[in-house]
Short mmCIF file of C-alpha atoms in Angstrom, two decimals:
data_model
loop_
_atom_site.label_atom_id
_atom_site.label_comp_id
_atom_site.label_asym_id
_atom_site.label_seq_id
_atom_site.Cartn_x
_atom_site.Cartn_y
_atom_site.Cartn_z
CA MET A 21 276.03 13.88 76.63
CA VAL A 22 274.93 10.28 76.03
CA GLN A 23 271.34 11.25 76.70
CA LEU A 24 271.60 14.17 74.30
CA VAL A 25 272.98 11.87 71.59
CA ARG A 26 270.13 9.40 72.17
CA GLY A 27 267.63 12.23 71.98
CA SER A 28 269.14 13.47 68.73
CA VAL A 29 268.98 9.97 67.28
CA GLY A 30 265.33 9.70 68.33
CA MET A 31 264.48 12.97 66.66
CA GLY A 32 266.35 11.84 63.57
CA LEU A 33 264.19 8.73 63.41
CA VAL A 34 261.07 10.87 63.53
CA VAL A 35 262.36 13.03 60.70
CA GLY A 36 263.45 9.96 58.76
CA LEU A 37 260.06 8.31 59.05
CA ALA A 38 258.41 11.50 57.90
CA ALA A 39 260.53 11.46 54.75
CA LEU A 40 258.83 8.24 53.60
CA PRO A 41 256.01 8.58 51.04
CA VAL A 42 253.06 10.02 52.91
CA ALA A 43 249.66 8.53 52.49
CA ALA A 44 246.77 10.96 52.51
CA GLN A 45 245.17 14.22 53.50
CA SER A 46 242.81 14.33 56.46
CA MET A 47 239.73 16.49 57.08
CA ALA A 48 240.73 16.87 60.74
CA LEU A 49 243.36 19.53 61.40
CA PRO A 50 246.12 18.78 63.95
CA ALA A 51 245.78 22.32 65.31
CA ALA A 52 245.17 25.88 64.15
CA ASP A 53 248.15 27.44 65.95
CA PRO A 54 251.82 27.20 64.88
CA VAL A 55 253.01 25.20 67.89
CA GLY A 56 250.34 22.51 67.53
CA ILE A 57 250.87 22.39 63.76
CA ALA A 58 254.63 21.96 64.16
CA ARG A 59 253.99 19.08 66.59
CA SER A 60 251.48 17.48 64.16
CA GLY A 61 248.99 17.57 67.03
CA ALA A 62 251.06 15.32 69.31
CA GLN A 63 250.79 17.40 72.49
CA VAL A 64 248.02 15.96 74.66
CA ALA A 65 250.57 15.33 77.45
CA TYR A 66 252.75 18.36 76.76
CA GLY A 67 252.70 20.22 80.07
CA TYR A 68 253.91 23.83 80.48
CA SER A 69 252.40 24.61 77.05
CA LEU A 70 249.42 26.94 76.71
CA GLU A 71 248.94 25.89 73.07
CA ALA A 72 248.71 22.23 74.08
CA ALA A 73 245.89 23.11 76.49
CA ALA A 74 243.70 23.62 73.42
CA THR A 75 243.89 19.82 73.02
CA ASN A 76 243.82 18.87 76.71
CA PRO A 77 242.29 21.38 79.17
CA ALA A 78 243.97 19.62 82.13
CA LEU A 79 247.29 21.05 80.95
CA LEU A 80 246.22 24.51 82.12
CA ALA A 81 247.07 23.43 85.68
CA SER A 82 250.67 22.69 84.65
CA LEU A 83 251.49 26.21 83.43
CA LYS A 84 254.40 27.78 85.30
CA GLU A 85 253.10 31.33 85.00
CA LYS A 86 249.94 32.81 86.49
CA GLY A 87 248.50 33.61 83.08
CA GLY A 88 249.13 34.10 79.40
CA PHE A 89 247.63 34.28 75.93
CA TYR A 90 248.46 33.44 72.34
CA LEU A 91 247.10 34.65 69.03
CA ALA A 92 247.69 32.93 65.70
CA MET A 93 246.79 33.30 62.04
CA GLY A 94 247.43 30.78 59.32
CA LEU A 95 246.61 29.36 55.91
CA GLU A 96 245.42 25.94 54.78
CA MET A 97 245.97 24.95 51.15
CA SER A 98 244.81 21.71 49.56
CA SER A 99 244.00 20.29 46.14
CA THR A 100 243.00 17.05 44.46
CA GLN A 101 243.54 15.77 40.96
CA GLN A 102 241.96 13.07 38.82
CA SER A 103 243.13 11.26 35.70
CA LEU A 104 241.42 8.63 33.56
CA GLU A 105 243.14 5.36 32.70
CA SER A 106 241.76 5.68 29.18
CA GLU A 107 243.69 8.96 28.79
CA GLN A 108 247.12 7.59 29.81
CA THR A 109 248.78 8.90 26.67
CA ALA A 110 251.78 11.07 25.98
CA VAL A 111 249.56 14.10 26.57
CA ARG A 112 247.57 12.97 29.61
CA LYS A 113 244.83 15.28 30.83
CA THR A 114 244.70 15.88 34.56
CA TYR A 115 241.63 17.36 36.21
CA PHE A 116 242.83 19.60 39.05
CA SER A 117 240.59 21.05 41.72
CA PHE A 118 240.54 24.74 42.62
CA ASP A 119 239.23 26.91 45.52
CA ARG A 120 242.30 25.69 47.39
CA ASN A 121 242.98 28.23 50.15
CA ARG A 122 241.42 28.96 53.53
CA THR A 123 242.59 31.21 56.35
CA LEU A 124 242.89 29.90 59.92
CA GLY A 125 242.67 31.60 63.26
CA ALA A 126 243.40 30.49 66.82
CA PHE A 127 243.37 32.08 70.24
CA GLY A 128 244.14 30.91 73.76
CA LEU A 129 243.96 32.49 77.20
CA ALA A 130 244.76 31.23 80.71
CA ALA A 131 244.54 32.74 84.22
CA ARG A 132 245.35 30.99 87.50
CA LEU A 133 242.78 31.92 90.16
CA SER A 134 244.26 29.79 92.93
CA PRO A 135 246.93 27.11 93.37
CA THR A 136 244.33 24.49 92.43
CA LEU A 137 242.13 26.24 89.84
CA THR A 138 243.07 27.68 86.44
CA LEU A 139 240.63 29.03 83.88
CA GLY A 140 241.14 29.27 80.15
CA LEU A 141 239.56 30.10 76.80
CA LYS A 142 240.33 28.66 73.39
CA LEU A 143 239.31 29.29 69.80
CA ASP A 144 240.31 26.72 67.17
CA GLU A 145 239.22 25.00 63.96
CA PRO A 146 239.18 21.21 64.34
CA TYR A 147 237.76 20.30 60.88
CA LEU A 148 238.19 21.80 57.43
CA ARG A 149 237.55 20.48 53.91
CA HIS A 150 237.09 22.40 50.67
CA GLY A 151 237.55 22.22 46.90
CA ARG A 152 235.88 22.63 43.53
CA LEU A 153 236.23 20.40 40.48
CA LEU A 154 236.59 21.50 36.89
CA ASP A 155 233.48 21.62 34.72
CA ASP A 156 234.45 18.42 32.87
CA ALA A 157 235.85 16.46 35.84
CA PRO A 158 234.99 12.73 35.58
CA SER A 159 233.32 12.61 39.02
CA ARG A 160 231.26 15.82 38.78
CA TYR A 161 227.93 13.95 38.97
CA MET A 162 228.99 12.51 42.36
CA GLY A 163 229.66 16.01 43.71
CA ASP A 164 231.81 18.79 42.30
CA GLY A 165 232.22 21.13 45.26
CA ILE A 166 232.47 21.11 49.05
CA ASP A 167 233.20 23.73 51.69
CA LEU A 168 233.04 22.37 55.25
CA SER A 169 234.37 24.10 58.34
CA ALA A 170 233.98 24.01 62.13
CA ARG A 171 235.05 26.90 64.35
CA ARG A 172 235.01 26.08 68.06
CA LEU A 173 235.06 28.35 71.12
CA GLU A 174 235.29 26.80 74.59
CA GLY A 175 235.72 28.09 78.09
CA GLN A 176 238.09 25.84 80.05
CA SER A 177 238.91 25.02 83.63
CA ALA A 178 241.59 22.82 85.19
CA TRP A 179 241.87 21.53 88.75
CA ALA A 180 245.17 20.43 90.27
CA LEU A 181 244.28 17.46 92.48
CA SER A 182 247.94 17.26 93.46
CA PRO A 183 251.19 18.76 92.11
CA ASN A 184 251.41 15.87 89.64
CA LEU A 185 247.74 15.16 88.83
CA SER A 186 245.17 17.44 87.21
CA VAL A 187 241.83 17.19 85.40
CA GLY A 188 240.25 19.60 82.95
CA LEU A 189 236.90 20.46 81.40
CA GLY A 190 235.94 22.60 78.45
CA LEU A 191 232.43 23.77 77.53
CA GLY A 192 231.46 25.88 74.55
CA VAL A 193 229.97 26.12 71.11
CA ALA A 194 231.03 25.43 67.54
CA ARG A 195 229.80 27.04 64.35
CA LEU A 196 229.35 24.44 61.59
CA SER A 197 229.31 25.71 58.01
CA TYR A 198 228.62 23.57 54.96
CA ASP A 199 228.32 24.12 51.24
CA SER A 200 228.09 21.44 48.57
CA SER A 201 227.25 21.21 44.89
CA SER A 202 226.80 18.57 42.23
CA VAL A 203 226.11 18.50 38.53
CA MET A 204 222.84 17.04 37.23
CA ARG A 205 221.22 16.46 33.87
CA LEU A 206 217.53 17.16 33.44
CA ASN A 207 215.36 15.63 30.74
CA VAL A 208 213.88 18.26 28.40
CA PRO A 209 210.58 17.11 26.83
CA ASN A 210 209.03 18.75 23.78
CA ASP A 211 206.68 20.61 26.13
CA PRO A 212 208.93 21.54 29.08
CA THR A 213 205.99 22.81 31.14
CA SER A 214 204.37 19.35 31.25
CA PRO A 215 205.57 15.94 32.51
CA ALA A 216 207.39 13.72 30.03
CA SER A 217 205.14 10.98 28.66
CA GLY A 218 204.43 8.94 25.56
CA THR A 219 202.84 11.98 23.98
CA ASN A 220 205.43 14.41 25.36
CA ALA A 221 208.71 12.71 24.52
CA VAL A 222 212.10 13.67 25.94
CA ASN A 223 214.02 15.52 23.27
CA GLY A 224 217.37 16.40 24.82
CA LEU A 225 219.04 17.06 28.17
CA VAL A 226 220.40 20.10 29.96
CA GLU A 227 223.33 19.94 32.39
CA GLN A 228 222.99 22.17 35.45
CA ARG A 229 224.99 22.73 38.62
CA VAL A 230 222.91 22.68 41.82
CA GLY A 231 224.24 23.77 45.20
CA GLN A 232 223.19 24.28 48.79
CA SER A 233 224.63 25.98 51.86
CA GLY A 234 223.83 26.49 55.52
CA ASP A 235 225.27 26.78 59.00
CA LYS A 236 224.44 25.94 62.60
CA VAL A 237 225.80 26.71 66.07
CA VAL A 238 226.03 23.58 68.23
CA SER A 239 227.36 22.75 71.68
CA SER A 240 230.77 21.17 72.30
CA TYR A 241 232.81 19.93 75.23
CA SER A 242 236.24 18.51 76.04
CA LEU A 243 237.69 16.48 78.89
CA GLY A 244 241.28 15.99 79.98
CA LEU A 245 243.58 14.29 82.46
CA ARG A 246 247.31 14.79 83.10
CA TRP A 247 249.49 12.63 85.36
CA ALA A 248 253.15 13.54 85.77
CA ILE A 249 254.62 10.25 86.96
CA ASN A 250 257.97 11.94 87.63
CA PRO A 251 259.85 14.97 86.25
CA ARG A 252 260.65 13.05 83.03
CA TRP A 253 257.50 11.02 82.23
CA THR A 254 253.91 12.22 81.81
CA LEU A 255 250.74 10.36 80.81
CA ALA A 256 247.58 12.09 79.60
CA PHE A 257 244.09 11.55 78.24
CA ALA A 258 241.83 13.93 76.29
CA HIS A 259 238.42 13.67 74.69
CA GLN A 260 236.99 16.15 72.19
CA SER A 261 233.24 15.81 71.64
CA GLY A 262 231.67 15.21 68.26
CA LEU A 263 229.79 18.06 66.61
CA LYS A 264 226.31 17.48 65.22
CA GLY A 265 223.58 19.79 63.99
CA ASP A 266 220.69 20.11 61.54
CA LEU A 267 221.63 22.92 59.17
CA ALA A 268 219.20 25.40 57.65
CA LEU A 269 220.21 24.55 54.08
CA LYS A 270 219.15 26.67 51.12
CA ALA A 271 219.40 25.21 47.62
CA GLU A 272 219.88 27.08 44.35
CA PHE A 273 220.87 26.77 40.71
CA ARG A 274 224.44 27.94 40.15
CA ASP A 275 226.28 29.32 37.13
CA GLY A 276 223.48 28.78 34.61
CA ALA A 277 223.08 25.90 32.18
CA ARG A 278 226.40 24.15 31.49
CA GLY A 279 225.56 22.30 28.28
CA TYR A 280 222.93 20.64 26.13
CA TYR A 281 222.95 17.05 24.86
CA ALA A 282 220.95 14.55 22.87
CA ASN A 283 219.06 11.76 24.64
CA ASP A 284 222.12 9.47 24.63
CA GLY A 285 224.00 12.01 26.78
CA LEU A 286 226.88 12.22 24.30
CA SER A 287 225.66 13.59 20.97
CA THR A 288 224.91 17.16 19.99
CA ALA A 289 221.64 18.51 21.36
CA PRO A 290 218.67 18.67 18.96
CA LEU A 291 217.52 21.96 17.52
CA GLY A 292 215.67 24.12 20.05
CA ALA A 293 216.98 22.26 23.13
CA ALA A 294 218.46 25.40 24.65
CA SER A 295 215.22 27.41 24.52
CA ARG A 296 213.15 24.50 25.85
CA ALA A 297 215.71 23.94 28.63
CA ALA A 298 215.40 27.58 29.70
CA VAL A 299 211.66 27.12 30.11
CA LEU A 300 212.21 23.86 32.02
CA LEU A 301 214.67 25.44 34.45
CA ALA A 302 212.35 28.40 35.02
CA GLY A 303 209.61 25.97 36.01
CA SER A 304 211.83 23.78 38.21
CA SER A 305 212.83 24.25 41.86
CA PRO A 306 216.06 23.22 43.62
CA VAL A 307 215.41 21.49 46.97
CA ALA A 308 217.94 20.97 49.77
CA GLY A 309 218.94 17.43 50.64
CA SER A 310 219.13 15.92 54.13
CA ASN A 311 220.32 18.57 56.53
CA THR A 312 222.31 16.72 59.24
CA LEU A 313 226.03 17.42 59.53
CA GLU A 314 227.93 15.28 62.02
CA LEU A 315 231.66 15.46 62.73
CA PRO A 316 233.34 12.71 64.78
CA SER A 317 234.63 12.81 68.33
CA GLN A 318 238.31 12.20 69.11
CA THR A 319 239.79 10.40 72.11
CA THR A 320 243.55 10.57 72.66
CA PHE A 321 246.06 8.90 74.98
CA GLY A 322 249.54 10.39 75.14
CA VAL A 323 252.93 9.80 76.73
CA ARG A 324 255.61 12.47 77.05
CA HIS A 325 259.27 11.97 77.93
CA ARG A 326 261.81 14.69 78.69
CA ILE A 327 265.05 13.02 77.61
CA THR A 328 267.25 15.92 78.64
CA PRO A 329 266.59 19.46 79.86
CA MET A 330 266.92 20.44 76.19
CA MET A 331 264.82 17.78 74.42
CA THR A 332 261.34 16.32 74.85
CA TRP A 333 259.36 13.89 72.72
CA GLU A 334 255.74 12.73 72.80
CA ALA A 335 253.65 9.95 71.26
CA ASP A 336 249.85 10.13 71.02
CA LEU A 337 247.39 7.39 70.07
CA LYS A 338 244.07 8.78 68.88
CA TRP A 339 240.71 7.13 68.22
CA THR A 340 238.33 8.97 65.89
CA SER A 341 234.74 7.76 66.08
CA ALA A 342 232.58 6.72 63.13
CA GLY A 343 230.41 9.82 63.47
CA LEU A 344 231.11 11.44 60.10
CA ARG A 345 228.01 12.29 58.10
CA VAL A 346 227.40 15.15 55.69
CA PRO A 347 224.09 16.37 54.20
CA GLY A 348 222.78 14.79 51.03
CA PHE A 349 223.13 16.70 47.77
CA ALA A 350 220.48 19.17 46.66
CA MET A 351 217.76 17.88 44.31
CA VAL A 352 215.65 19.45 41.56
CA GLU A 353 211.87 19.22 41.32
CA THR A 354 210.80 19.34 37.65
CA PRO A 355 207.38 18.93 36.01
CA SER A 356 208.42 15.33 35.30
CA GLY A 357 209.45 14.55 38.91
CA THR A 358 212.43 14.89 41.24
CA VAL A 359 215.97 14.55 39.91
CA SER A 360 218.74 13.68 42.38
CA ALA A 361 222.45 12.91 42.32
CA PRO A 362 223.30 9.28 41.47
CA ALA A 363 225.13 8.82 44.80
CA GLU A 364 225.65 10.60 48.12
CA LEU A 365 228.91 11.28 49.90
CA PRO A 366 229.96 8.33 52.10
CA ARG A 367 229.67 7.92 55.85
CA GLY A 368 232.82 7.77 57.95
CA ARG A 369 234.18 4.87 59.95
CA GLY A 370 236.09 4.72 63.24
CA HIS A 371 239.85 4.63 62.93
CA LEU A 372 243.12 4.95 64.86
CA GLY A 373 245.86 7.52 64.43
CA LEU A 374 249.41 7.82 65.75
CA SER A 375 251.26 11.11 66.21
CA LEU A 376 254.87 11.74 67.22
CA SER A 377 256.59 15.00 68.06
CA ALA A 378 259.97 16.21 69.26
CA GLU A 379 261.01 19.58 70.66
CA VAL A 380 264.52 20.89 71.25
CA GLU A 381 265.42 24.07 73.15
CA LEU A 382 268.51 25.76 71.75
CA GLY A 383 269.74 28.20 74.35
CA LYS A 384 267.40 30.77 75.83
CA LEU A 385 265.96 32.10 72.58
CA TRP A 386 265.25 29.29 70.09
CA THR A 387 262.97 26.23 70.20
CA LEU A 388 262.80 23.76 67.30
CA ARG A 389 259.86 21.42 66.75
CA ALA A 390 259.02 18.52 64.41
CA GLY A 391 256.18 16.01 64.14
CA LEU A 392 254.75 13.07 62.23
CA ALA A 393 251.13 11.85 62.07
CA LEU A 394 249.68 8.63 60.63
CA ASP A 395 245.97 7.73 60.42
CA GLN A 396 244.02 4.74 59.23
CA ARG A 397 241.41 5.01 56.49
CA SER A 398 238.33 6.96 57.59
CA VAL A 399 236.07 6.03 54.64
CA GLU A 400 235.57 2.57 53.16
CA GLU A 401 237.78 2.00 50.13
CA ALA A 402 234.81 0.95 47.99
CA ASN A 403 233.28 4.41 48.52
CA ALA A 404 236.39 6.42 47.63
CA GLU A 405 235.72 9.80 46.00
CA PRO A 406 237.53 13.17 45.93
CA MET A 407 235.17 15.37 47.95
CA LEU A 408 235.70 13.80 51.40
CA GLY A 409 238.84 11.80 50.67
CA GLY A 410 239.18 9.47 53.63
CA SER A 411 242.13 7.28 52.66
CA ARG A 412 245.08 6.53 54.96
CA THR A 413 246.61 9.74 56.27
CA ALA A 414 250.11 10.91 56.96
CA ALA A 415 251.76 14.27 57.53
CA PHE A 416 255.17 15.70 58.38
CA SER A 417 255.60 19.01 60.17
CA PHE A 418 258.26 21.29 61.59
CA GLY A 419 258.48 24.73 63.14
CA ALA A 420 260.39 27.05 65.41
CA GLY A 421 259.83 29.52 68.23
CA TYR A 422 261.88 32.62 69.01
CA LYS A 423 261.64 34.61 72.23
CA VAL A 424 261.16 38.27 71.45
CA TRP A 425 259.09 41.28 72.62
CA GLY A 426 258.65 39.70 76.03
CA GLY A 427 257.01 36.58 74.57
CA GLU A 428 257.54 33.93 71.90
CA LEU A 429 257.00 34.26 68.16
CA SER A 430 256.31 30.85 66.56
CA LEU A 431 256.01 29.47 63.05
CA GLY A 432 254.58 26.05 62.18
CA TYR A 433 254.27 24.18 58.87
CA GLN A 434 252.78 20.82 57.92
CA TYR A 435 252.95 18.99 54.59
CA ARG A 436 250.28 16.50 53.56
CA GLN A 437 249.78 14.38 50.45
CA SER A 438 247.03 11.92 49.62
CA GLU A 439 247.50 8.29 48.81
CA ASP A 440 246.78 7.42 45.20
CA GLN A 441 243.34 5.84 44.98
CA ASP A 442 241.87 3.97 42.00
CA THR A 443 238.15 3.52 41.48
CA THR A 444 235.78 2.57 38.65
CA ARG A 445 232.56 3.95 40.13
CA LEU A 446 233.00 7.67 39.45
CA ASN A 447 233.17 8.04 35.67
CA GLY A 448 229.97 7.55 33.68
CA VAL A 449 227.41 8.81 31.20
CA TRP A 450 224.13 10.53 32.11
CA SER A 451 221.54 9.90 29.39
CA TRP A 452 217.74 10.40 29.33
CA SER A 453 217.39 7.15 31.36
CA GLY A 454 219.76 8.38 34.09
CA PHE A 455 223.38 7.93 35.13
CA ARG A 456 225.31 4.75 34.36
CA SER A 457 228.92 3.97 35.17
CA VAL A 458 231.16 3.05 32.24
CA GLY A 459 233.74 1.28 34.43
CA THR A 460 236.71 3.44 33.44
CA ARG A 461 239.40 3.49 36.09
CA VAL A 462 239.94 6.90 37.67
CA ARG A 463 243.04 7.70 39.72
CA MET A 464 242.71 10.31 42.47
CA GLU A 465 245.65 12.12 44.06
CA GLY A 466 246.04 15.10 46.35
CA MET A 467 248.28 17.21 48.52
CA GLY A 468 248.06 19.96 51.08
CA HIS A 469 249.96 22.52 53.16
CA LEU A 470 249.12 23.94 56.57
CA MET A 471 250.99 26.86 58.11
CA ALA A 472 250.53 29.45 60.83
CA LEU A 473 252.31 32.28 62.59
CA GLY A 474 251.57 33.18 66.18
CA PHE A 475 252.67 35.09 69.23
CA LYS A 476 252.44 34.00 72.88
CA LYS A 477 253.00 36.08 75.99
CA THR A 478 252.92 34.95 79.62
CA PHE A 479 252.67 37.03 82.78
#
């Protein structure tokens, strides 16, 4: 009874910590299945769990049954918002993002071939980021749309070196998909078919959205180790490889001309600007930017403790490498030269993360789960912008499993919210001489939800 009370207190602390203001929304997903989502990804040492083997392949050797599978579907929802300090009035305008929803899928399979060898297969989605800004968003020139995803399929194997020690290996492929867009302004000279010069003066600007998209299949691998010190304590290690590929990007104009302006970038466009701009765009070509997409590797150390036969908790410490790099924005080749975005999306930096989870078995039918995750900043604060985010990260999750139909039906939910970030580099004016920042403070906020429903059956 004393141990059960202590376990309940420990779980209460986890829930209490999660109730504090959370800090940010991460590009990396904790999992794509309901069990991993409910644990906030803290499961690298969670033996006897087929879902946890998606994180650490060595856990396949700990399964009690000879085989099993799970299938899960879910939904990821996220949004950002921006507001200008200069508009902090009674009727403040907030610029919300849209394109907020993405579906998720996950699959796992395990089969024990011998007392020492177990094979498995997993399908998951380790990274996801998406969103579109409104047409008049303050930061649209620094990028107004992103759609990044990674879907990973790996074959797995686990070897039991002893009843308490196992190692695992996963080999497979990942499909990287990327789409980005930004808004540019092109100078429109009196003769739009010829370069601007002293005799062919710029006489207005046209605002145009330019996008690019592409995908690539790359290799991936994972490594794992599990050491059950005794029936109550387990230590584990897992490493998920980074994903890197050169995408076959295709660039294009999108949505037609968005507006026409005078040379100062603010006033009404001169007479005839629209017709001259149409000729300019017809004679211009969008060109893809740099094509390398790189997503970071993750290395995790975990400790699991079964407090009572009913309750187990785990703590994971994760290192995410600095290998985050996305392709540069598309450019436009005009008769007067190449026009590009005033800035590219930032590179990532290495950072630590801490995850906690607790699981309680209520009788023979119900299992309750909860988790908390905290991550350091993954992008330098000076480079803050809404497309990649990258501020400090926190999330709170919970879920439940119910044994039915000869298996277990599980539901997992995670709530995320981004830390408020202030910057003066995003808002500016794009005139005939190019983009210049006006130094207005922009506040960025965000939030997100992650949920999934799945079914697992063992045999």
